[in-house]
mmCIF file of C-alpha atoms in Angstrom:
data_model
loop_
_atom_site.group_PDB
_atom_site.id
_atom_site.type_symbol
_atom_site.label_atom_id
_atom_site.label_comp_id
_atom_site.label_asym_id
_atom_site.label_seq_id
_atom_site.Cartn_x
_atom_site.Cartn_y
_atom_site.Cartn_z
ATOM 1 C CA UNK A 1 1.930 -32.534 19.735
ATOM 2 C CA UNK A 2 0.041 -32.278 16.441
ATOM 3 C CA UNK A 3 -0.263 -28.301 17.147
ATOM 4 C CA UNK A 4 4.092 -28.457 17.311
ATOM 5 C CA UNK A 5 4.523 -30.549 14.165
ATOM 6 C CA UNK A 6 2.444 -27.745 12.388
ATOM 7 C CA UNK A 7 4.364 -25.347 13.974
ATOM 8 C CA UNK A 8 7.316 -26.686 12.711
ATOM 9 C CA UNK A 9 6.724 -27.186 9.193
ATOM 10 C CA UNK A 10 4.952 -23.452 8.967
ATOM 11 C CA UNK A 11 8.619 -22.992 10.051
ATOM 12 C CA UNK A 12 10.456 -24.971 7.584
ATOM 13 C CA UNK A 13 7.821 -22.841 4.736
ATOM 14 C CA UNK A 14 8.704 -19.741 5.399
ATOM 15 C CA UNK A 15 12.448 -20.309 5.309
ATOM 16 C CA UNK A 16 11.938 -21.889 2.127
ATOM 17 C CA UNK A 17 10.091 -19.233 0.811
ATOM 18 C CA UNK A 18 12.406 -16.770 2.265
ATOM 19 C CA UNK A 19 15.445 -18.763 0.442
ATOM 20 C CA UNK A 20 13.172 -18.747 -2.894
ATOM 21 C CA UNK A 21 12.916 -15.004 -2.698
ATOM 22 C CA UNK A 22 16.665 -14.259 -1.876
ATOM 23 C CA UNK A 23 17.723 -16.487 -4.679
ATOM 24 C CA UNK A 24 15.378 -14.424 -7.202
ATOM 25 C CA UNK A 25 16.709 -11.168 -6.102
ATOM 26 C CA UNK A 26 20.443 -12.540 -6.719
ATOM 27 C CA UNK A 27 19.219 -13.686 -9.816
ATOM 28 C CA UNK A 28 17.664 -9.928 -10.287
ATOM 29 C CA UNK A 29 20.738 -8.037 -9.171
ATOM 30 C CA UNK A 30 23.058 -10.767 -11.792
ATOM 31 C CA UNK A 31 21.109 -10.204 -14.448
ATOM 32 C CA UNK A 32 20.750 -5.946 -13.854
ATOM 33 C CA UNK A 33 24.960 -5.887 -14.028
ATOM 34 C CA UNK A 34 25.132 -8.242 -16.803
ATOM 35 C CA UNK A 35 22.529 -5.475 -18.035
ATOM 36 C CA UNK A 36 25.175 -3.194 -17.195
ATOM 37 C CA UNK A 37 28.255 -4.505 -18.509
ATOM 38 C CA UNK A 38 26.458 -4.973 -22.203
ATOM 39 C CA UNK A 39 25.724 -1.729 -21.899
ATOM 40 C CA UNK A 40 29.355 -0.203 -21.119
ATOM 41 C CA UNK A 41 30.640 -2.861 -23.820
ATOM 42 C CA UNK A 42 28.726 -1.473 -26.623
ATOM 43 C CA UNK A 43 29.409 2.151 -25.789
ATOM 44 C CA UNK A 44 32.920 1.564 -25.668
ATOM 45 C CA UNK A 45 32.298 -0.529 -29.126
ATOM 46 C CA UNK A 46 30.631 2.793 -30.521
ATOM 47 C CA UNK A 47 33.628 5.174 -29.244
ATOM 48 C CA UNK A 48 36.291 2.833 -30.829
ATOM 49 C CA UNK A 49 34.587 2.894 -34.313
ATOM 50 C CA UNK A 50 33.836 5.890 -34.431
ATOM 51 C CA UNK A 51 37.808 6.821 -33.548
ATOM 52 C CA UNK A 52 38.891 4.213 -36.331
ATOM 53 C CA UNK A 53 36.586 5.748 -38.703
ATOM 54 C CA UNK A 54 37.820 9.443 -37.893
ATOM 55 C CA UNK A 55 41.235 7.858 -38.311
ATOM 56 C CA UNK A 56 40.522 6.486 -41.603
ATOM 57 C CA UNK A 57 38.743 9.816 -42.670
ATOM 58 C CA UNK A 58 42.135 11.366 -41.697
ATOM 59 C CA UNK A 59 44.113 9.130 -44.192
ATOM 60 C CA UNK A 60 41.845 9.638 -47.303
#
């Protein structure tokens, strides 16, 4: 009986352990597109200026 209860919470471990390390690799992937997204944001950010500033260049 002892050798089942032991059994069991080896058991309930590893699916908690399994759980942490799914959680961490969501966290992972979240914080690579977030990554990603800053990324696209400032390029587009860069494009724009440098548009307005051929623009203005234009005027002068």
């Amino acid at each position: 009986m002892n050798k089942a209860i032991i059994i069991k919470e080896e058991e309930e471990e590893e699916e908690e352990e399994e759980e942490e390390e799914e959680e961490e690799e969501e966290e992972e992937e979240e914080e690579e597109e977030e990554e990603e997204v800053h990324g696209t944001v400032e390029s587009v950010t860069r494009e724009y200026v440098i548009e307005v500033e051929l623009a203005t260049n234009m005027l002068i």
